Tab-separated table of C-alpha atoms in Angstrom:
chain	number	residue	atom	x	y	z
A	30	MET	CA	116.658	134.330	115.064
A	31	THR	CA	113.682	134.928	117.345
A	32	ALA	CA	113.804	133.038	120.635
A	33	PRO	CA	110.772	130.900	121.452
A	34	THR	CA	108.157	132.633	123.554
A	35	ALA	CA	105.841	129.725	124.381
A	36	GLN	CA	106.535	126.240	125.750
A	37	ARG	CA	110.309	125.751	125.788
A	38	THR	CA	110.494	121.964	125.707
A	39	TYR	CA	109.390	118.983	123.673
A	40	ARG	CA	107.631	116.572	126.027
A	41	THR	CA	106.965	112.870	125.511
A	42	VAL	CA	104.127	111.643	127.726
A	43	ASN	CA	103.174	107.972	127.539
A	44	PRO	CA	99.483	108.186	126.547
A	45	ALA	CA	98.804	104.740	128.019
A	46	THR	CA	99.835	105.825	131.528
A	47	GLY	CA	99.993	109.608	131.538
A	48	GLU	CA	103.588	109.444	132.765
A	49	LEU	CA	106.267	111.840	131.539
A	50	VAL	CA	108.909	109.925	129.568
A	51	ARG	CA	111.360	112.629	128.541
A	52	GLU	CA	111.786	116.307	127.793
A	53	TRP	CA	114.040	118.006	125.230
A	54	ASP	CA	114.936	121.694	125.159
A	55	PHE	CA	114.307	123.776	122.082
A	56	LEU	CA	117.417	124.590	120.098
A	57	ASP	CA	118.669	128.053	120.955
A	58	ASP	CA	119.156	130.570	118.173
A	59	ALA	CA	122.885	129.944	117.810
A	60	ALA	CA	122.418	126.183	117.566
A	61	LEU	CA	119.646	126.561	115.014
A	62	GLU	CA	121.781	128.888	112.909
A	63	ALA	CA	124.542	126.273	112.954
A	64	ARG	CA	122.072	123.595	111.826
A	65	LEU	CA	120.782	125.725	108.976
A	66	ALA	CA	124.282	126.626	107.881
A	67	ALA	CA	125.182	122.929	107.854
A	68	ALA	CA	122.131	122.109	105.709
A	69	HIS	CA	123.051	124.881	103.278
A	70	ARG	CA	126.674	123.677	103.037
A	71	ALA	CA	125.528	120.086	102.581
A	72	PHE	CA	123.291	121.125	99.696
A	73	ARG	CA	126.273	122.377	97.688
A	74	GLU	CA	127.911	118.963	98.064
A	75	TRP	CA	124.824	116.752	97.866
A	76	ARG	CA	123.397	118.294	94.693
A	77	GLU	CA	126.552	117.189	92.798
A	78	VAL	CA	126.395	113.550	93.924
A	79	PRO	CA	125.450	111.335	90.934
A	80	VAL	CA	122.044	109.719	91.132
A	81	GLU	CA	123.626	106.251	91.172
A	82	GLU	CA	125.562	107.136	94.330
A	83	LYS	CA	122.430	108.609	95.901
A	84	ALA	CA	120.621	105.361	95.110
A	85	ALA	CA	123.333	103.326	96.847
A	86	LEU	CA	122.980	105.476	99.966
A	87	PHE	CA	119.192	105.092	99.770
A	88	VAL	CA	119.593	101.305	99.820
A	89	ARG	CA	121.908	101.672	102.814
A	90	ILE	CA	119.471	103.854	104.801
A	91	ALA	CA	116.592	101.503	103.913
A	92	ASP	CA	118.619	98.575	105.264
A	93	LEU	CA	119.433	100.472	108.459
A	94	ILE	CA	115.831	101.496	109.073
A	95	GLU	CA	114.764	97.903	108.493
A	96	SER	CA	117.369	96.493	110.891
A	97	ASN	CA	116.338	99.051	113.538
A	98	LEU	CA	112.619	98.715	112.870
A	99	ASP	CA	111.688	97.176	116.204
A	100	ARG	CA	113.498	99.922	118.118
A	101	LEU	CA	111.930	102.668	116.001
A	102	ALA	CA	108.451	101.180	116.279
A	103	ARG	CA	108.662	100.774	120.042
A	104	GLN	CA	109.628	104.420	120.435
A	105	THR	CA	106.695	105.484	118.254
A	106	THR	CA	104.224	103.359	120.176
A	107	LEU	CA	105.574	104.731	123.466
A	108	GLU	CA	105.096	108.300	122.269
A	109	MET	CA	101.900	108.061	120.230
A	110	GLY	CA	100.033	105.092	121.719
A	111	LYS	CA	99.091	103.102	118.631
A	112	VAL	CA	99.497	99.352	118.830
A	113	LEU	CA	102.944	98.025	118.001
A	114	PRO	CA	101.966	96.283	114.719
A	115	HIS	CA	100.754	99.637	113.360
A	116	SER	CA	104.070	101.274	114.296
A	117	LEU	CA	105.966	98.452	112.630
A	118	GLY	CA	103.874	98.905	109.495
A	119	GLU	CA	104.558	102.634	109.517
A	120	GLY	CA	108.290	102.047	109.739
A	121	GLY	CA	108.018	99.548	106.913
A	122	GLY	CA	106.485	102.309	104.810
A	123	ALA	CA	109.583	104.439	105.396
A	124	VAL	CA	111.763	101.537	104.226
A	125	ALA	CA	109.622	101.133	101.103
A	126	MET	CA	110.018	104.820	100.294
A	127	PHE	CA	113.799	104.684	100.121
A	128	ARG	CA	113.776	101.434	98.169
A	129	TYR	CA	111.334	102.942	95.654
A	130	TYR	CA	113.447	106.034	95.008
A	131	ALA	CA	116.664	103.978	94.945
A	132	LYS	CA	115.178	101.839	92.171
A	133	HIS	CA	113.382	104.528	90.187
A	134	GLY	CA	115.303	107.731	90.973
A	135	ALA	CA	117.324	107.724	87.751
A	136	ASP	CA	114.222	107.282	85.605
A	137	LEU	CA	112.232	109.885	87.559
A	138	LEU	CA	115.052	112.410	87.134
A	139	ALA	CA	115.883	111.602	83.517
A	140	ASP	CA	116.052	114.526	81.097
A	141	GLU	CA	113.037	115.066	78.863
A	142	GLU	CA	113.826	116.026	75.281
A	143	VAL	CA	111.247	118.137	73.450
A	144	GLU	CA	111.252	119.103	69.770
A	145	VAL	CA	110.941	122.867	69.332
A	146	GLY	CA	111.327	124.683	66.039
A	147	GLY	CA	114.479	126.783	65.730
A	148	PHE	CA	116.454	124.687	68.236
A	149	SER	CA	118.559	121.640	67.557
A	150	LYS	CA	117.777	120.300	71.008
A	151	MET	CA	115.512	121.226	73.937
A	152	VAL	CA	115.950	119.546	77.315
A	153	VAL	CA	113.746	119.792	80.417
A	154	ARG	CA	115.665	118.880	83.565
A	155	ARG	CA	114.651	118.591	87.240
A	156	GLU	CA	117.213	120.307	89.435
A	157	PRO	CA	117.290	120.804	93.221
A	158	VAL	CA	116.647	124.164	94.858
A	159	GLY	CA	118.259	123.971	98.308
A	160	VAL	CA	117.157	123.412	101.890
A	161	VAL	CA	113.620	122.093	102.400
A	162	LEU	CA	111.874	122.556	105.745
A	163	GLY	CA	109.414	119.824	106.764
A	164	VAL	CA	106.923	120.431	109.588
A	165	GLU	CA	105.588	117.005	110.466
A	166	PRO	CA	102.808	115.559	112.688
A	167	TRP	CA	102.628	113.136	115.598
A	168	ASN	CA	100.359	110.413	114.215
A	169	ALA	CA	102.940	108.705	111.982
A	170	PRO	CA	106.289	110.296	112.885
A	171	LEU	CA	108.430	107.696	111.093
A	172	PHE	CA	106.494	107.645	107.823
A	173	GLN	CA	105.653	111.345	107.668
A	174	ALA	CA	109.196	112.564	108.315
A	175	MET	CA	110.564	110.323	105.586
A	176	ARG	CA	107.732	111.192	103.184
A	177	ALA	CA	109.067	114.736	103.253
A	178	THR	CA	112.670	113.552	103.125
A	179	ALA	CA	113.095	110.727	100.614
A	180	PRO	CA	111.935	112.434	97.388
A	181	ASN	CA	113.771	115.643	98.223
A	182	LEU	CA	117.051	113.916	99.031
A	183	MET	CA	116.897	111.965	95.775
A	184	LEU	CA	116.301	115.204	93.901
A	185	GLY	CA	119.380	116.741	95.556
A	186	ASN	CA	117.788	118.995	98.157
A	187	THR	CA	118.728	118.801	101.826
A	188	VAL	CA	116.047	118.477	104.504
A	189	MET	CA	115.377	119.797	107.999
A	190	VAL	CA	112.427	118.172	109.785
A	191	LYS	CA	110.562	119.695	112.724
A	192	PRO	CA	108.647	116.882	114.471
A	193	ALA	CA	105.553	117.304	116.596
A	194	GLU	CA	106.317	118.194	120.190
A	195	ILE	CA	104.910	114.950	121.611
A	196	CYS	CA	106.979	112.561	119.484
A	197	ALA	CA	110.450	114.035	119.078
A	198	GLY	CA	112.180	110.819	120.105
A	199	SER	CA	110.906	108.856	117.124
A	200	THR	CA	112.141	111.346	114.538
A	201	LEU	CA	115.449	112.045	116.288
A	202	MET	CA	116.400	108.392	115.865
A	203	PHE	CA	116.749	108.962	112.122
A	204	ASP	CA	119.676	111.365	112.547
A	205	GLU	CA	122.014	108.628	113.753
A	206	LEU	CA	120.888	106.309	110.958
A	207	PHE	CA	121.618	108.874	108.237
A	208	ARG	CA	125.069	109.457	109.709
A	209	GLU	CA	125.723	105.718	109.840
A	210	ALA	CA	124.528	105.325	106.242
A	211	GLY	CA	127.145	107.818	105.067
A	212	PHE	CA	125.045	110.822	104.039
A	213	PRO	CA	126.879	114.179	104.166
A	214	GLU	CA	126.656	115.983	107.488
A	215	GLY	CA	123.614	118.253	107.358
A	216	ALA	CA	121.867	116.468	104.488
A	217	TYR	CA	119.145	115.358	106.900
A	218	GLN	CA	118.484	116.871	110.339
A	219	THR	CA	115.748	116.709	112.956
A	220	ILE	CA	115.354	120.125	114.555
A	221	LEU	CA	113.508	120.786	117.816
A	222	VAL	CA	112.289	124.336	117.380
A	223	SER	CA	109.393	126.562	118.378
A	224	THR	CA	106.688	127.883	116.076
A	225	ASP	CA	108.384	131.296	116.189
A	226	GLN	CA	111.611	129.702	115.004
A	227	VAL	CA	109.735	127.933	112.197
A	228	SER	CA	108.547	131.346	111.020
A	229	THR	CA	112.118	132.627	111.099
A	230	LEU	CA	113.310	129.649	109.051
A	231	ILE	CA	110.602	130.220	106.438
A	232	ALA	CA	111.777	133.822	106.094
A	233	ASP	CA	115.437	132.826	105.679
A	234	ASP	CA	116.711	132.898	102.098
A	235	ARG	CA	118.593	129.626	102.612
A	236	VAL	CA	115.314	127.750	103.142
A	237	ARG	CA	113.884	127.411	99.653
A	238	ALA	CA	110.688	125.399	100.220
A	239	VAL	CA	108.330	124.267	102.973
A	240	THR	CA	106.167	121.192	103.433
A	241	LEU	CA	103.709	120.707	106.276
A	242	THR	CA	101.443	117.881	107.325
A	243	GLY	CA	98.986	118.938	110.008
A	244	SER	CA	95.775	120.796	110.677
A	245	ASP	CA	94.234	123.172	108.178
A	246	ARG	CA	94.752	125.965	110.727
A	247	ALA	CA	98.504	125.300	110.822
A	248	GLY	CA	98.542	124.939	107.042
A	249	SER	CA	96.877	128.315	106.591
A	250	ILE	CA	99.525	130.001	108.755
A	251	VAL	CA	102.498	128.283	107.120
A	252	GLY	CA	101.055	128.715	103.633
A	253	GLU	CA	100.598	132.435	104.206
A	254	GLN	CA	104.154	132.813	105.496
A	255	ALA	CA	105.634	130.849	102.599
A	256	SER	CA	103.707	132.886	100.033
A	257	ARG	CA	104.830	136.103	101.688
A	258	HIS	CA	108.403	135.058	100.957
A	259	ILE	CA	107.489	133.613	97.535
A	260	LYS	CA	108.459	130.045	98.330
A	261	PRO	CA	106.824	126.829	97.111
A	262	VAL	CA	104.816	124.984	99.720
A	263	VAL	CA	103.108	121.615	100.014
A	264	LEU	CA	100.311	121.403	102.575
A	265	GLU	CA	98.890	118.005	103.493
A	266	LEU	CA	96.089	118.864	105.885
A	267	GLY	CA	92.923	117.387	107.319
A	268	GLY	CA	90.552	114.893	105.822
A	269	SER	CA	87.021	113.708	106.425
A	270	ASP	CA	87.031	111.005	103.795
A	271	ALA	CA	83.789	109.496	102.606
A	272	PHE	CA	83.508	105.705	102.465
A	273	ILE	CA	80.553	105.080	100.135
A	274	VAL	CA	78.756	101.744	100.117
A	275	LEU	CA	76.316	101.290	97.230
A	276	ASP	CA	73.428	98.845	96.967
A	277	SER	CA	75.535	96.755	94.583
A	278	ALA	CA	78.438	96.390	97.048
A	279	ASP	CA	79.808	93.262	98.654
A	280	VAL	CA	78.580	94.391	102.063
A	281	ALA	CA	80.656	92.052	104.199
A	282	ARG	CA	83.836	93.103	102.426
A	283	ALA	CA	82.917	96.784	102.660
A	284	ALA	CA	82.148	96.562	106.382
A	285	GLY	CA	85.372	94.708	107.100
A	286	THR	CA	87.473	97.216	105.172
A	287	ALA	CA	85.723	100.180	106.773
A	288	ALA	CA	86.180	98.866	110.320
A	289	THR	CA	89.835	97.945	109.784
A	290	CYS	CA	90.765	101.217	108.121
A	291	ARG	CA	88.814	103.353	110.557
A	292	LEU	CA	90.917	101.974	113.427
A	293	LEU	CA	94.371	102.188	111.813
A	294	LEU	CA	96.673	104.263	114.037
A	295	GLY	CA	93.797	104.386	116.511
A	296	GLY	CA	91.652	106.208	113.954
A	297	GLN	CA	94.064	109.143	114.052
A	298	ALA	CA	95.129	109.730	110.471
A	299	CYS	CA	93.932	112.223	107.880
A	300	ALA	CA	93.556	109.630	105.118
A	301	LEU	CA	91.334	107.248	107.089
A	302	PRO	CA	87.607	107.076	106.255
A	303	LYS	CA	85.635	109.278	108.649
A	304	ARG	CA	82.128	109.330	107.107
A	305	LEU	CA	80.489	106.029	106.175
A	306	ILE	CA	77.835	106.868	103.584
A	307	VAL	CA	75.588	103.903	102.858
A	308	THR	CA	72.684	103.645	100.429
A	309	GLU	CA	69.368	102.562	101.856
A	310	GLY	CA	69.195	99.135	100.235
A	311	VAL	CA	72.150	97.790	102.239
A	312	ALA	CA	72.215	100.210	105.175
A	313	ASP	CA	70.847	97.795	107.783
A	314	GLU	CA	73.136	94.952	106.736
A	315	PHE	CA	76.215	97.168	106.595
A	316	THR	CA	75.471	98.866	109.914
A	317	ALA	CA	75.099	95.600	111.782
A	318	ALA	CA	78.318	94.194	110.336
A	319	PHE	CA	80.336	97.376	110.864
A	320	VAL	CA	79.233	97.948	114.454
A	321	ALA	CA	80.074	94.361	115.401
A	322	LEU	CA	83.554	94.577	113.875
A	323	PHE	CA	84.370	98.128	114.931
A	324	THR	CA	83.514	97.614	118.589
A	325	ASP	CA	85.027	94.135	118.949
A	326	GLN	CA	88.364	95.468	120.210
A	327	VAL	CA	90.780	94.525	122.961
A	328	ILE	CA	91.676	97.886	124.503
A	329	GLY	CA	94.802	98.224	126.573
A	330	ASP	CA	98.591	98.289	126.606
A	331	PRO	CA	99.675	98.976	122.987
A	332	PHE	CA	102.755	96.760	123.482
A	333	ASP	CA	100.628	93.732	124.434
A	334	PRO	CA	100.214	91.420	121.400
A	335	ALA	CA	96.605	90.793	122.421
A	336	THR	CA	95.699	94.493	122.269
A	337	THR	CA	93.987	95.709	119.112
A	338	LEU	CA	93.366	99.331	120.194
A	339	GLY	CA	95.681	101.410	122.350
A	340	PRO	CA	95.125	104.868	123.825
A	341	MET	CA	94.701	108.013	121.816
A	342	SER	CA	97.801	110.138	121.394
A	343	SER	CA	97.119	112.471	124.310
A	344	GLU	CA	94.582	113.506	126.912
A	345	ALA	CA	93.838	116.588	124.796
A	346	ALA	CA	93.067	114.473	121.711
A	347	ALA	CA	90.767	112.199	123.698
A	348	ASP	CA	88.998	115.169	125.283
A	349	LEU	CA	88.385	116.750	121.870
A	350	LEU	CA	86.862	113.551	120.479
A	351	GLN	CA	84.705	113.214	123.610
A	352	ALA	CA	83.432	116.782	123.147
A	353	GLN	CA	82.495	116.025	119.533
A	354	TYR	CA	80.756	112.798	120.576
A	355	ASP	CA	78.845	114.495	123.409
A	356	ASP	CA	77.780	117.325	121.110
A	357	ALA	CA	76.310	114.893	118.571
A	358	VAL	CA	74.470	112.879	121.216
A	359	ALA	CA	73.088	116.022	122.858
A	360	LYS	CA	71.756	117.201	119.502
A	361	GLY	CA	69.917	113.990	118.728
A	362	ALA	CA	72.350	111.557	117.098
A	363	THR	CA	71.390	107.903	117.455
A	364	VAL	CA	73.918	105.899	119.459
A	365	LEU	CA	74.494	102.535	117.795
A	366	ALA	CA	77.377	101.665	120.106
A	367	ALA	CA	78.084	103.693	123.231
A	368	GLY	CA	81.697	104.586	123.900
A	369	GLY	CA	83.932	107.439	124.947
A	370	ARG	CA	86.585	108.218	127.525
A	371	MET	CA	87.403	105.308	129.813
A	372	ASP	CA	88.054	105.523	133.539
A	373	GLY	CA	91.586	105.177	134.837
A	374	PRO	CA	94.965	106.470	133.698
A	375	GLY	CA	95.785	107.074	130.065
A	376	ALA	CA	93.987	108.587	127.077
A	377	PHE	CA	91.806	105.571	126.298
A	378	PHE	CA	88.612	105.984	124.268
A	379	ARG	CA	86.178	103.114	123.757
A	380	PRO	CA	85.024	102.926	120.111
A	381	ALA	CA	81.589	104.426	119.547
A	382	VAL	CA	79.254	104.471	116.552
A	383	LEU	CA	76.672	107.142	115.770
A	384	THR	CA	74.087	107.660	113.055
A	385	GLY	CA	71.444	110.282	112.451
A	386	ILE	CA	74.144	112.940	112.033
A	387	THR	CA	72.748	116.365	111.083
A	388	PRO	CA	74.415	119.594	109.886
A	389	GLY	CA	74.093	121.250	113.295
A	390	MET	CA	76.424	118.720	114.907
A	391	ARG	CA	80.170	119.336	115.085
A	392	VAL	CA	81.031	115.968	113.558
A	393	TYR	CA	79.077	116.819	110.417
A	394	ARG	CA	81.764	119.338	109.446
A	395	GLU	CA	84.733	118.642	111.708
A	396	GLU	CA	87.269	115.855	111.335
A	397	ALA	CA	86.662	113.174	113.984
A	398	PHE	CA	90.222	112.085	114.805
A	399	GLY	CA	89.888	108.824	116.692
A	400	PRO	CA	87.771	105.669	117.112
A	401	LEU	CA	84.393	107.226	116.373
A	402	GLY	CA	82.298	105.687	113.597
A	403	LEU	CA	79.775	107.909	111.801
A	404	ILE	CA	77.177	106.252	109.565
A	405	PHE	CA	75.066	108.295	107.133
A	406	ARG	CA	72.109	106.669	105.366
A	407	VAL	CA	71.210	108.041	101.933
A	408	PRO	CA	68.606	106.975	99.347
A	409	ASP	CA	70.897	106.440	96.345
A	410	ALA	CA	74.255	107.023	94.684
A	411	ASP	CA	73.454	110.613	93.701
A	412	ALA	CA	72.705	111.490	97.306
A	413	ALA	CA	75.894	109.731	98.390
A	414	VAL	CA	77.999	111.863	96.046
A	415	GLU	CA	76.258	115.059	97.129
A	416	LEU	CA	76.876	114.313	100.808
A	417	ALA	CA	80.454	113.191	100.210
A	418	ASN	CA	81.290	116.456	98.444
A	419	ASP	CA	79.427	118.610	100.988
A	420	ASN	CA	82.509	118.982	103.153
A	421	GLN	CA	85.394	121.404	103.509
A	422	TYR	CA	87.909	118.597	102.999
A	423	GLY	CA	88.792	116.681	99.860
A	424	LEU	CA	91.654	114.338	100.655
A	425	GLY	CA	90.584	110.824	99.690
A	426	GLY	CA	87.700	108.425	99.719
A	427	ALA	CA	86.445	104.983	98.811
A	428	VAL	CA	83.507	103.597	96.841
A	429	PHE	CA	82.292	100.003	97.167
A	430	GLY	CA	79.908	98.585	94.594
A	431	GLU	CA	79.648	96.889	91.221
A	432	PRO	CA	82.893	97.982	89.514
A	433	GLU	CA	81.429	100.051	86.694
A	434	GLU	CA	78.962	101.808	88.986
A	435	ALA	CA	81.634	102.372	91.651
A	436	ARG	CA	84.032	103.876	89.107
A	437	ALA	CA	81.321	106.240	87.879
A	438	VAL	CA	80.676	107.423	91.434
A	439	ALA	CA	84.419	107.743	92.139
A	440	ARG	CA	84.834	110.101	89.166
A	441	ARG	CA	82.330	112.497	90.729
A	442	LEU	CA	84.126	112.832	94.074
A	443	ASP	CA	86.018	116.077	94.684
A	444	THR	CA	89.098	114.492	96.247
A	445	GLY	CA	92.800	113.979	95.616
A	446	GLY	CA	92.413	110.212	95.458
A	447	VAL	CA	89.817	107.482	95.715
A	448	GLY	CA	89.866	103.718	96.133
A	449	VAL	CA	87.371	101.616	94.181
A	450	ASN	CA	86.412	98.510	96.163
A	451	GLY	CA	89.492	99.051	98.301
A	452	PHE	CA	91.229	101.514	100.608
A	453	LEU	CA	93.741	103.689	98.746
A	454	GLY	CA	95.872	104.958	101.613
A	455	SER	CA	99.265	106.443	100.764
A	456	PRO	CA	101.347	104.050	98.635
A	457	VAL	CA	104.863	105.345	98.032
A	458	GLU	CA	104.591	104.983	94.253
A	459	ILE	CA	101.738	107.452	93.696
A	460	PRO	CA	101.040	111.132	94.431
A	461	PHE	CA	99.324	111.830	97.747
A	462	GLY	CA	97.408	114.991	98.581
A	463	GLY	CA	94.002	116.598	98.453
A	464	THR	CA	91.749	119.427	97.340
A	465	LYS	CA	89.866	122.171	99.173
A	466	ARG	CA	91.011	122.535	102.809
A	467	SER	CA	92.856	119.227	102.611
A	468	GLY	CA	95.750	121.162	101.170
A	469	VAL	CA	97.797	121.935	98.087
A	470	GLY	CA	100.522	120.025	96.292
A	471	ARG	CA	101.421	116.349	96.336
A	472	GLU	CA	103.898	114.066	98.057
A	473	LEU	CA	105.492	110.789	96.920
A	474	GLY	CA	105.816	109.330	93.430
A	475	ARG	CA	107.320	111.655	90.813
A	476	SER	CA	105.196	114.483	92.181
A	477	GLY	CA	107.097	114.284	95.458
A	478	MET	CA	110.186	115.514	93.619
A	479	ASP	CA	108.512	117.885	91.176
A	480	GLN	CA	106.985	120.014	93.956
A	481	PHE	CA	110.384	121.313	95.056
A	482	ALA	CA	112.374	120.992	91.847
A	483	ASN	CA	113.574	123.760	89.622
A	484	ILE	CA	112.156	122.423	86.366
A	485	LYS	CA	114.753	124.014	84.173
A	486	THR	CA	114.733	124.172	80.374
A	487	TYR	CA	117.875	124.129	78.243
A	488	GLY	CA	117.582	125.241	74.615
A	489	TYR	CA	120.407	124.554	72.195
A	490	ALA	CA	120.305	126.510	68.922
């Protein structure tokens, strides 16, 4: 395997203080080969385990994650900076995933019988393919790693997860829990590898599929490599979700939902609303309510129960958001609430709200990853749909208004999902993914297994 040529360590830096917490070395080539060989061996054993036994192990791992939730959440908050309740909620999502597949795995994997002339019986069966490589992000390391893992393990695949380099500690904690739960050695592994080593893994015949959650740039690279080796890939990439508020909306409810969702995980998640598109009849009322709620935050130590907004994940993330904010202001955006980088240690960013966004500004096209509110005023629902779809991303969205009108608008949005009078998010029971540069494929629900299943047909004459 190719040795890493760039940074040779994973580094956890506390974003609230700027202090180095810990470093981990990359796996060397021999160690990585041993890990891959173990995953390949485990697949031969794991694929033969009956679904009922898999379900029992899923209940066991869910119980272990739940009993270790405080420890997992504290590590995530230390590494990523979001407030502790958000980390606890993320870990709870991982628990829910395993409980869902434990309960429904047998039904999701049940044979489908189809009547075909000339055959006495035709069966469509979902079978595993082998080792799945997951390349996962820093913003929700507990949830994202398990979103790649749970459906594939239930199917019978084995999983190797590469975490983001700033939050290795969170994902590594899962390895001990899977061992304690009784999963075969190598069924799940966290691997600390370089981007060059990821490319080598994708090229290896023992790795049969790849899933990535990250930037569209990273997705383009991984997608190209996977296609070169003719391997299925799921890419869950960026989002600049539209949150549409129509004249018929319950404005107070819409503003409250928008402010709450915009600040989840410190505003650093692909599926959070980024563009608030409001029709003229309620624009003033919505703007006043949103700005008051969005900026009314206690900023500080993410472990302090009184804190509602911690630091951003890194100095680099905060600097990027500041550059986007400064660009918009310099090009004429109206500042409804001034914010930006805060003095002192840490990657803190005071929430800011802008309106008057025009196509020449970076935030018109780019994903604003952090506590920056962008309000667009439009004359009517048609203009709202046009603006919502005028974007390179198509992950999710929300429409608030009279139910029938809101549903009609939702049907016109070019996205992978949409919430009507509510925030959709990423429930474990339903497919999650987007269109356009938001990626290809789906995670969770039945789709989470179908993406990397050999959907095999048996015909009996």
